[in-house]
PDB file of C-alpha atoms and ligand atoms in Angstrom:
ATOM      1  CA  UNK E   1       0.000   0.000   0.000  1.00 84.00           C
ATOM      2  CA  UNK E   2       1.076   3.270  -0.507  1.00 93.00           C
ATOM      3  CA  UNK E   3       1.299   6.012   2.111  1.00 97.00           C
ATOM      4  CA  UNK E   4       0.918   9.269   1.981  1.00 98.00           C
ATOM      5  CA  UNK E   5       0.968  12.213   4.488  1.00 98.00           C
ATOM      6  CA  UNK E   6      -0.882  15.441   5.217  1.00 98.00           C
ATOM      7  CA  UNK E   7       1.496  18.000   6.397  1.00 98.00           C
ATOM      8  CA  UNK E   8      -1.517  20.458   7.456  1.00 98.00           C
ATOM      9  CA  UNK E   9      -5.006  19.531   8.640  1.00 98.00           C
ATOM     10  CA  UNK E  10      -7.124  21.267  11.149  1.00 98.00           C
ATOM     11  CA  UNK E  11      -9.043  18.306  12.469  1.00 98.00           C
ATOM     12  CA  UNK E  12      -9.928  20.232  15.442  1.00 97.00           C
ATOM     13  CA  UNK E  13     -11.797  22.450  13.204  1.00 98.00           C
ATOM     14  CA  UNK E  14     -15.742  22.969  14.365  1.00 97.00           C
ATOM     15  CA  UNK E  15     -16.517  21.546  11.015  1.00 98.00           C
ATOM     16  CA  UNK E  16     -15.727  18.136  12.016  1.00 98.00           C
ATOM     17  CA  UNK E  17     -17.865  18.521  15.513  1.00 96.00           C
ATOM     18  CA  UNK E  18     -19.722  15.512  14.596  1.00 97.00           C
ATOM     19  CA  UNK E  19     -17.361  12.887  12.603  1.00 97.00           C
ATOM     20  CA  UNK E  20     -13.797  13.377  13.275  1.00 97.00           C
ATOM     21  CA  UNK E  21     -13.058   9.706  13.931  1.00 97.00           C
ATOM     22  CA  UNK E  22     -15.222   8.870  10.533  1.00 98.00           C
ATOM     23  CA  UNK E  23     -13.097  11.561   8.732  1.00 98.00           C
ATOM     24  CA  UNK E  24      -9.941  10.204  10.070  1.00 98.00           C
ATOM     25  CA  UNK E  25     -10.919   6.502   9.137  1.00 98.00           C
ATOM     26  CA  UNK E  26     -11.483   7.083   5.794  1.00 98.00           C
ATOM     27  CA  UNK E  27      -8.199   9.272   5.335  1.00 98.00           C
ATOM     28  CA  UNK E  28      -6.488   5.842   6.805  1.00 98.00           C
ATOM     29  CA  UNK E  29      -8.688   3.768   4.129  1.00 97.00           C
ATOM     30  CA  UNK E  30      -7.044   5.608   1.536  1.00 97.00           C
ATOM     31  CA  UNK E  31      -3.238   5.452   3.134  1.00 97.00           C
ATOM     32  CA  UNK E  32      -2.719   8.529   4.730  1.00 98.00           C
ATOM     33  CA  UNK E  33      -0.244   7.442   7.363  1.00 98.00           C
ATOM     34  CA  UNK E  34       0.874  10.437   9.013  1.00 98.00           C
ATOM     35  CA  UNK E  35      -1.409  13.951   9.894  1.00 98.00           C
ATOM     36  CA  UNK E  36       0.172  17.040  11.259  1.00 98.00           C
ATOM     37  CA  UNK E  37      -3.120  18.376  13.086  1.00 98.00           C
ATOM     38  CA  UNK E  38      -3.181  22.648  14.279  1.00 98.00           C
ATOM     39  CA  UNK E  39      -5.241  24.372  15.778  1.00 94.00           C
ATOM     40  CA  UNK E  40      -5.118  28.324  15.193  1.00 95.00           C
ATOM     41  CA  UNK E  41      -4.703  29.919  18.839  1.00 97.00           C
ATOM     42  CA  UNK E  42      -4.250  28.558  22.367  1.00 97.00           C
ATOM     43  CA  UNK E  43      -7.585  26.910  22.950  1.00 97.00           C
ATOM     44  CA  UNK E  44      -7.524  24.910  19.875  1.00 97.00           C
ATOM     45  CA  UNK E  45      -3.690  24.008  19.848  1.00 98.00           C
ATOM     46  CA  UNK E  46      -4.802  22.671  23.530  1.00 98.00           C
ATOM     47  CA  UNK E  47      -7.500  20.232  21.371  1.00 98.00           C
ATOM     48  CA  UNK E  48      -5.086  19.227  18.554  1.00 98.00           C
ATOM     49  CA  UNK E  49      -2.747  18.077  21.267  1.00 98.00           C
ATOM     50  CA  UNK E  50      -5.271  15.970  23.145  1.00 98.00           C
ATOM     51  CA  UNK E  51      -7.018  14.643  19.634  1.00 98.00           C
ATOM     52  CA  UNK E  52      -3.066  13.122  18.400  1.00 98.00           C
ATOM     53  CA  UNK E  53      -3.389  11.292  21.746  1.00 98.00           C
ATOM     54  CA  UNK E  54      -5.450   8.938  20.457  1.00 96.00           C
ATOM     55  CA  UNK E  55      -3.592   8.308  17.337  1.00 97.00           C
ATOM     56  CA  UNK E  56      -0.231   7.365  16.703  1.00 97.00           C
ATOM     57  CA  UNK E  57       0.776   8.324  13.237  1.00 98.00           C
ATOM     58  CA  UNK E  58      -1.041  11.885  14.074  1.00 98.00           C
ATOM     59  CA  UNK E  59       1.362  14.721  14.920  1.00 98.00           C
ATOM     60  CA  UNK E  60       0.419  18.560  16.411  1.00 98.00           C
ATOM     61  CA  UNK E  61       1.960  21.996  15.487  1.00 98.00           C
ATOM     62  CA  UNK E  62       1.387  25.007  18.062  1.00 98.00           C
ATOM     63  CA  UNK E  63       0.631  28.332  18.003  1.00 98.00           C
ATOM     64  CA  UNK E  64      -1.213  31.641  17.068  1.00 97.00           C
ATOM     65  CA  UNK E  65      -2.283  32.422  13.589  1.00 96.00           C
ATOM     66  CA  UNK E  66      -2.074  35.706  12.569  1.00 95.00           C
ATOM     67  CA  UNK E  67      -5.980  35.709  12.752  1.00 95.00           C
ATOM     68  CA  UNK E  68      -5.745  35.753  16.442  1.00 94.00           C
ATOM     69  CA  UNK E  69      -2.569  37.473  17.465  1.00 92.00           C
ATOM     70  CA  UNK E  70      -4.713  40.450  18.764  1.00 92.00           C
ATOM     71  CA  UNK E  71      -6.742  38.469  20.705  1.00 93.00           C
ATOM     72  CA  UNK E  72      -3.690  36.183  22.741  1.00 91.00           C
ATOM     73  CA  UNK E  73      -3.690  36.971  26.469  1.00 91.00           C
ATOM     74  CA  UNK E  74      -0.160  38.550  27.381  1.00 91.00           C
ATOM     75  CA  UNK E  75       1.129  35.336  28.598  1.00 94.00           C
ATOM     76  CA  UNK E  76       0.218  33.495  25.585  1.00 97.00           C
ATOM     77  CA  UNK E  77       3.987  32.729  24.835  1.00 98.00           C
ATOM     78  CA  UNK E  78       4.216  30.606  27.949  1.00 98.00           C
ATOM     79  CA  UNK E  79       1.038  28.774  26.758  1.00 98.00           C
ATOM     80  CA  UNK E  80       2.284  27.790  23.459  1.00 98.00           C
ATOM     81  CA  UNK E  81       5.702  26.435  24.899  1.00 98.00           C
ATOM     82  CA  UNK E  82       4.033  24.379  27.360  1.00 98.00           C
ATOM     83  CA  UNK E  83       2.068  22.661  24.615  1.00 98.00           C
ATOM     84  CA  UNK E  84       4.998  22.550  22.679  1.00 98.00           C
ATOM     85  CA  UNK E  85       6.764  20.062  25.149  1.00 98.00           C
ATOM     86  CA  UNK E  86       3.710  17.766  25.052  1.00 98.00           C
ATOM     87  CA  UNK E  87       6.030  14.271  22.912  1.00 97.00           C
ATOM     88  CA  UNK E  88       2.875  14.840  20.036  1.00 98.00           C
ATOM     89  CA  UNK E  89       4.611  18.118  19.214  1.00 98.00           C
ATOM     90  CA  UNK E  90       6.468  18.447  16.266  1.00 98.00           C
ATOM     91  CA  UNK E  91       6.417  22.205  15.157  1.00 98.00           C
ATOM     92  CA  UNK E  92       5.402  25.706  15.833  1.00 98.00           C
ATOM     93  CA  UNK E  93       2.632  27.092  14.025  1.00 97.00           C
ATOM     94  CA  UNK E  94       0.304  28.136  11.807  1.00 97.00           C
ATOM     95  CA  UNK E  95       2.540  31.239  12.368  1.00 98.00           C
ATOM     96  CA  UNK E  96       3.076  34.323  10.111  1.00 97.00           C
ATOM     97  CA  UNK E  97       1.284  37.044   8.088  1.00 97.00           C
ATOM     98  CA  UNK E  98      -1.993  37.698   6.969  1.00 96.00           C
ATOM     99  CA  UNK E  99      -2.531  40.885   4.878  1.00 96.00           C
ATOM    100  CA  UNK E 100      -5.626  39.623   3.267  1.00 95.00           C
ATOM    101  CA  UNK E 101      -8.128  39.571   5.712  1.00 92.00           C
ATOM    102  CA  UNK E 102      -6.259  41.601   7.945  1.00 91.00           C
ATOM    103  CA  UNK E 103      -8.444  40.574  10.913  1.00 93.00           C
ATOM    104  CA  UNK E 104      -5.686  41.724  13.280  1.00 94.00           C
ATOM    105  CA  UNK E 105      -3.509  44.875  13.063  1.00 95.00           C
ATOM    106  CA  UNK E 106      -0.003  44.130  11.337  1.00 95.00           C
ATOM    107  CA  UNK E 107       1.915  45.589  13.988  1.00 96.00           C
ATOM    108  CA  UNK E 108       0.823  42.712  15.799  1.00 96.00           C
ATOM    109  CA  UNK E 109       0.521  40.185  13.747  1.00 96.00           C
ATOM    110  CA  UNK E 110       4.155  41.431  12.854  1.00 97.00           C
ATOM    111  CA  UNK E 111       5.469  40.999  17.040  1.00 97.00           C
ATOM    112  CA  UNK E 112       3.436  37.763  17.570  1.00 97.00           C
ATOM    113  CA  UNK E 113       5.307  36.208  14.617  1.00 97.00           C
ATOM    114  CA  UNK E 114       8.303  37.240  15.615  1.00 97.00           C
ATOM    115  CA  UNK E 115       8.096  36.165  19.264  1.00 97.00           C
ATOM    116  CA  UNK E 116       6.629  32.470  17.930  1.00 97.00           C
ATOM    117  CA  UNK E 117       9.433  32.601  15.181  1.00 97.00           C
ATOM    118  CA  UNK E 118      12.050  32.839  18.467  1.00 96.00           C
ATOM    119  CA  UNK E 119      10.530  30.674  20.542  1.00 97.00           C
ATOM    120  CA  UNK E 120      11.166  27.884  17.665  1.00 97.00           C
ATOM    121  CA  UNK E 121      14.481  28.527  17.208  1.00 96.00           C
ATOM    122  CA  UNK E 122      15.334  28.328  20.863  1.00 96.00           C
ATOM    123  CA  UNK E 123      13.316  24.874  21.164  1.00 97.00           C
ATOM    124  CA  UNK E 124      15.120  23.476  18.396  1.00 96.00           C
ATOM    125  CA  UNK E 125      11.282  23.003  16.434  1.00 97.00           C
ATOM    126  CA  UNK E 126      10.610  23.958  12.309  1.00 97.00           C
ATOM    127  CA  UNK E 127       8.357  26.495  12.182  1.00 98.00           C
ATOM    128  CA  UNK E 128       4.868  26.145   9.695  1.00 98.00           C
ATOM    129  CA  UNK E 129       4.502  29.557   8.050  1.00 98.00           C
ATOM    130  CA  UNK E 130       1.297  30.952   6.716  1.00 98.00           C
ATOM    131  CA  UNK E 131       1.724  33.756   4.429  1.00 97.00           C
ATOM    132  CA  UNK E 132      -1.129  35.687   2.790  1.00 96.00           C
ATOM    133  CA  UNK E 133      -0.238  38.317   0.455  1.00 96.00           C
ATOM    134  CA  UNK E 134       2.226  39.018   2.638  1.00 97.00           C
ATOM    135  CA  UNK E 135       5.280  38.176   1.353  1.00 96.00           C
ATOM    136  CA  UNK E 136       8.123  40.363   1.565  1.00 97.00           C
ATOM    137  CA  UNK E 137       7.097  40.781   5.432  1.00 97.00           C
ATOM    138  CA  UNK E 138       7.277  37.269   6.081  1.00 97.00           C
ATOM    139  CA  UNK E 139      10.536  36.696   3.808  1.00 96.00           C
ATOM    140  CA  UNK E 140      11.946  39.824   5.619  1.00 97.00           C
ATOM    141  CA  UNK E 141      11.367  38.396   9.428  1.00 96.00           C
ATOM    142  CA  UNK E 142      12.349  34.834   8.484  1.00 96.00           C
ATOM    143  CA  UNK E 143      15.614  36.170   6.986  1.00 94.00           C
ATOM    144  CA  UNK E 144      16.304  38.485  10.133  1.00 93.00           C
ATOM    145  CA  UNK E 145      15.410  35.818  12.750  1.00 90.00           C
ATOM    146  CA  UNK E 146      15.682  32.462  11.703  1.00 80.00           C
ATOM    147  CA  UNK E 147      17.691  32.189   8.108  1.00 73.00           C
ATOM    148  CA  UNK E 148      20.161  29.141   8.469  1.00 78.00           C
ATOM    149  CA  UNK E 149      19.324  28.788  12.133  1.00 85.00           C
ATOM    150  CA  UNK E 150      16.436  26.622  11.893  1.00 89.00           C
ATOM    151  CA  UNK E 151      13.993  25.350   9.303  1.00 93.00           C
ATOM    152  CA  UNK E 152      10.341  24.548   8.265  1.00 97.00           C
ATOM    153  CA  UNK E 153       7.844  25.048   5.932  1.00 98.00           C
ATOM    154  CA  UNK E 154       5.964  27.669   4.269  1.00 98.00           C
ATOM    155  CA  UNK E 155       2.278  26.137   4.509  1.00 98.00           C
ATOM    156  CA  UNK E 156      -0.270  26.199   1.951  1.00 98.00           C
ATOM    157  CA  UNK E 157       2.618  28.009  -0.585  1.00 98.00           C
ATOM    158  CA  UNK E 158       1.169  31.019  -2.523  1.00 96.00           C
ATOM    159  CA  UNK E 159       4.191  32.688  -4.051  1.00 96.00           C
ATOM    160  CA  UNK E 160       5.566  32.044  -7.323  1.00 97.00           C
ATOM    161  CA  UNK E 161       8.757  30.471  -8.340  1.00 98.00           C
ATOM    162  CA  UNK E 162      11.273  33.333  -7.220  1.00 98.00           C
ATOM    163  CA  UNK E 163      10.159  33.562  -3.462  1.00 97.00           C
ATOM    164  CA  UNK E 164      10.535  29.763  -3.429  1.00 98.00           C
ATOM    165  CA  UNK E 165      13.698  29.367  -4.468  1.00 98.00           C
ATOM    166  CA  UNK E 166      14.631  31.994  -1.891  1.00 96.00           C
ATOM    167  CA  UNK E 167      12.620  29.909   0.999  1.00 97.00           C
ATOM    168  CA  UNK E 168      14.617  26.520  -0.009  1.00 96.00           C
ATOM    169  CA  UNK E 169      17.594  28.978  -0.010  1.00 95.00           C
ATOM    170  CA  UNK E 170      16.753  29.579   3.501  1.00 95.00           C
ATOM    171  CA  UNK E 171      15.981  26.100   4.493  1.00 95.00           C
ATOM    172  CA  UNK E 172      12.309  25.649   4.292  1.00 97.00           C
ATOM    173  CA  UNK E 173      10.125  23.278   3.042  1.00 98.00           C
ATOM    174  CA  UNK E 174       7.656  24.335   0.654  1.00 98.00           C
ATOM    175  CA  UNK E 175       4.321  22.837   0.699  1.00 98.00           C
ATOM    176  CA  UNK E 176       1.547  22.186  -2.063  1.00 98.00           C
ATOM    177  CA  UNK E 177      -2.356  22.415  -1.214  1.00 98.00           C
ATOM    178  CA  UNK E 178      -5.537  22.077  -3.036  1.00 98.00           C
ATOM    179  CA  UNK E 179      -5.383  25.415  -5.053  1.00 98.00           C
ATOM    180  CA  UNK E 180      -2.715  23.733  -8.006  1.00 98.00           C
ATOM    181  CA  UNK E 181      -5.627  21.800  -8.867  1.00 98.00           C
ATOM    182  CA  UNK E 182      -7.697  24.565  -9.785  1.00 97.00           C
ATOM    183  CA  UNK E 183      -7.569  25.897 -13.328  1.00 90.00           C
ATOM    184  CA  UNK E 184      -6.311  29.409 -12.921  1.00 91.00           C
ATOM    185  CA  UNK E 185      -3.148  28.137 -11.050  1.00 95.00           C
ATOM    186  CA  UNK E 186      -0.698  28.399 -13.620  1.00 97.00           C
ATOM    187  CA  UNK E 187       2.202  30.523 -10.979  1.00 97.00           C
ATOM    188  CA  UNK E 188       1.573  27.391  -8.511  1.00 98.00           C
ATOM    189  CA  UNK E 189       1.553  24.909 -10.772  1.00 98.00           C
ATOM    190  CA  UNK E 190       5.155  25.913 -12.133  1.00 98.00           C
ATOM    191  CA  UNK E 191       6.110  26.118  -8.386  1.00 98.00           C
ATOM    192  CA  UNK E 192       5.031  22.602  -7.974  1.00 98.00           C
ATOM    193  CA  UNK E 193       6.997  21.279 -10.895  1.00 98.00           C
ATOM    194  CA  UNK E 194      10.174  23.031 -10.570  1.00 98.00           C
ATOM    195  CA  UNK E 195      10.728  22.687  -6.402  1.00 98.00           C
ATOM    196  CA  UNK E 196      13.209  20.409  -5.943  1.00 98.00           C
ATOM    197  CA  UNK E 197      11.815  17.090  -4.835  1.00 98.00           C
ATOM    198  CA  UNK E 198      13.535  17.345  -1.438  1.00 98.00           C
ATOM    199  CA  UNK E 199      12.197  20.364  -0.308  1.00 98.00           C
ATOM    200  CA  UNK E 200       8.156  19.235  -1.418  1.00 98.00           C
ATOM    201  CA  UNK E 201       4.971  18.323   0.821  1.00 98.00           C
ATOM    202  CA  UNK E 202       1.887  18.207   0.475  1.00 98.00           C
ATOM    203  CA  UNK E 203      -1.586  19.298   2.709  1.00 98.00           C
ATOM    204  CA  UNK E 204      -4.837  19.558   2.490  1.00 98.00           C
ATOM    205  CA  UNK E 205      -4.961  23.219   4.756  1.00 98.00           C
ATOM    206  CA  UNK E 206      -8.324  20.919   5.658  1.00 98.00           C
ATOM    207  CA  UNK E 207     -11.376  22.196   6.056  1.00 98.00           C
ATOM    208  CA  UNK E 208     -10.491  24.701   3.411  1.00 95.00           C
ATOM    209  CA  UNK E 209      -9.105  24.445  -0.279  1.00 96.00           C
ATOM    210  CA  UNK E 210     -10.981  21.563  -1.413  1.00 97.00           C
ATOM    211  CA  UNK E 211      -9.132  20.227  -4.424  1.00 97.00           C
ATOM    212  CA  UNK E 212     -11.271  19.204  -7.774  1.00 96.00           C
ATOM    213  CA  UNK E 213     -13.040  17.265  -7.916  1.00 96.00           C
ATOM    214  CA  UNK E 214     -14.619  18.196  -4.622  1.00 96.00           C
ATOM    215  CA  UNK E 215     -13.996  22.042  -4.601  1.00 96.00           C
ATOM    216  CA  UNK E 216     -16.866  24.100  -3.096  1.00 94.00           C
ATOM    217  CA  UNK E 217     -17.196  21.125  -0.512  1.00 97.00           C
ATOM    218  CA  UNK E 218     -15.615  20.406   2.856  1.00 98.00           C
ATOM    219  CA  UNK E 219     -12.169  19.499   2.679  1.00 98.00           C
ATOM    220  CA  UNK E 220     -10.625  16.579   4.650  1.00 98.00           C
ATOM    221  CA  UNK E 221      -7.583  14.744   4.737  1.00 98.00           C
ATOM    222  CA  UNK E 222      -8.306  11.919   2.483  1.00 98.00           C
ATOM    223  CA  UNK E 223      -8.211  14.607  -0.326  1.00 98.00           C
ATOM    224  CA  UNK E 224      -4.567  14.843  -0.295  1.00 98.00           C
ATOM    225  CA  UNK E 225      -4.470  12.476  -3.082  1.00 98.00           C
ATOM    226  CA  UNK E 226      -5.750  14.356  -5.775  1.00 98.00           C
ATOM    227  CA  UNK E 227      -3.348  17.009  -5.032  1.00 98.00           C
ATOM    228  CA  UNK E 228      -0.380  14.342  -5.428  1.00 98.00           C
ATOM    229  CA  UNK E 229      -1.767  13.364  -8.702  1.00 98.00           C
ATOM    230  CA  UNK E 230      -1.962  16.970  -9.805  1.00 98.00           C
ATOM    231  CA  UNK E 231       1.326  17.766  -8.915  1.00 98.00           C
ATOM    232  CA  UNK E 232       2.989  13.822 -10.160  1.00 98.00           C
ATOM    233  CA  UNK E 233       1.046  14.366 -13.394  1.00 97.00           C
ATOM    234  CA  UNK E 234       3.223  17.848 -13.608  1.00 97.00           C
ATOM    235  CA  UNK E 235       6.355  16.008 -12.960  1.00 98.00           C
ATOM    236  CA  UNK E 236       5.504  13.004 -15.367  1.00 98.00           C
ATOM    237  CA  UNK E 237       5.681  10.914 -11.962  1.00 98.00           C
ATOM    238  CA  UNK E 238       3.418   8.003 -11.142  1.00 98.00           C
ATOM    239  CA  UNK E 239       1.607   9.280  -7.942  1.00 98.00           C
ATOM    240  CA  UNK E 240       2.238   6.246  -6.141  1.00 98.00           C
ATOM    241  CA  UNK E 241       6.094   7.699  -6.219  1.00 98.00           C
ATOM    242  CA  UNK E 242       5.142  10.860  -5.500  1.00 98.00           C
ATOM    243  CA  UNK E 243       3.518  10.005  -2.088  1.00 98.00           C
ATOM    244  CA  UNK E 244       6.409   8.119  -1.251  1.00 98.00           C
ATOM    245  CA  UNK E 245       8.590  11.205  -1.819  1.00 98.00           C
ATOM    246  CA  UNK E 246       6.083  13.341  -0.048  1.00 98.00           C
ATOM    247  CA  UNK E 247       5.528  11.360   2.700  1.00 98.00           C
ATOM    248  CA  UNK E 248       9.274  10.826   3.527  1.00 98.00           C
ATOM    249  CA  UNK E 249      10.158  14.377   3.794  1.00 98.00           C
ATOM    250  CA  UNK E 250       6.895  15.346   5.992  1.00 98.00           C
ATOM    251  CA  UNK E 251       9.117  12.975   7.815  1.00 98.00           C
ATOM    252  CA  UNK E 252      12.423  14.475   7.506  1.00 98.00           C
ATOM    253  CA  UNK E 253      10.638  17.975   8.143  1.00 98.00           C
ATOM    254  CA  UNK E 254       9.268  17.404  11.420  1.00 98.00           C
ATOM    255  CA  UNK E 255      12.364  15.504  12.175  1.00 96.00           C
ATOM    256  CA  UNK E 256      10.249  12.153  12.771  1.00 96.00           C
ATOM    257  CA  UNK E 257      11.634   8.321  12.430  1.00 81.00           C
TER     258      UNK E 257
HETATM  259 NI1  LIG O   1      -3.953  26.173   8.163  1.00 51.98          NI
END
């Protein structure tokens, strides 16, 4: 059987209130063998460390998306590096920038970063990046704080060939969701084809970006393979080689054996 992983699933989403374990099930039917579950501030992070509890190829990332950063209580640091230690935990994040809903004021969506991108480094944990049309902020902070010093991904990739070649440059990951199955993704698409196979994962960002054929539905982790056969059908791969590939460095990323 062939396995696959999904490097970014919000399984503690509301959305799945009623049939997580159904949801999960089917995404082990189908040979997804290893989740990375978030949440997106400190209440949920709490949930996505208790839900991986129950299941041992699911993993947890911590922390405050930019959604929330000016809504964390002032000792919200502490919070996230206590759930960090939890043995689940394999990253910080969803962390980063979000200029295009701009629910909370850059300024602090800017500091909270920051602080979360620090707080990686010093635990030794990759970092999972959101960025939103935000891209020379979030290229600018990961260069000043964390460039060569530690590593990670840049979640849910939305930037075109350049910026990745300077995120590999830096030592990040960069990872492939739903959207490069959609017609008018012809900048993510070449992203997808040229990144080096090394430096590729794939998610489902789940509930959102529901790849075709399901688009417009909910999105769970199951769905991951029709984003592998987008992108293997790009790199005239079999799919079955690209989920190897895939699933391997999800591995490697979050520094799992
Ligand atoms: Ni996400």
């Amino acid at each position: 059987m062939t396995f696959l992983a999904d490097s970014h699933a919000h399984l503690i989403d509301k959305a799945y209130r009623k049939d997580s374990s159904q949801v999960i099930q089917r995404a082990l039917d189908i040979g997804v063998k290893l989740i990375i579950n978030l949440g997106y501030d400190i209440k949920t992070s709490s949930k996505a460390v208790d839900m991986a509890q129950d299941y041992p190829f699911m993993y947890t990332s911590v922390g405050v998306h930019p959604h929330e950063a000016a809504r964390v209580p002032e000792d919200y640091l502490q919070n996230v590096k206590e759930l960090a230690q939890n043995k689940k935990n394999v990253a910080i994040g969803e962390i980063g920038l979000d200029y295009y809903r701009d629910i909370s004021p850059r300024k602090k969506q800017k500091q909270v970063f920051r602080e979360q991108l620090l707080l990686a480094q010093k635990m030794g944990l990759p970092a999972i990046i959101h960025d939103r049309e935000a891209h020379k902020d979030v290229l600018k902070i990961v260069r000043e704080e964390q460039g060569g010093k530690n590593s990670g991904v840049f979640h849910c990739f939305s930037g075109d060939w350049e910026m990745a070649q300077e995120c590999i440059e830096l030592g990040f990951y960069i990872s492939i969701a739903g959207p490069v199955t959609f017609k008018n993704s012809d900048s993510l698409r070449d992203v997808a084809k040229r990144t080096p196979l090394h430096r590729l994962l794939v998610e489902t960002d789940c509930p959102y970006l529901t790849p075709v054929p399901y688009r417009g539905k909910r999105n769970e982790p199951a769905h991951v393979k029709y984003t592998v056969e987008t992108i293997a059908s790009l790199r005239g791969m079999k799919w079955e080689e690209l989920a190897q590939v895939t699933f391997t460095n999800t591995k490697n990323c979050f520094r799992l054996d």
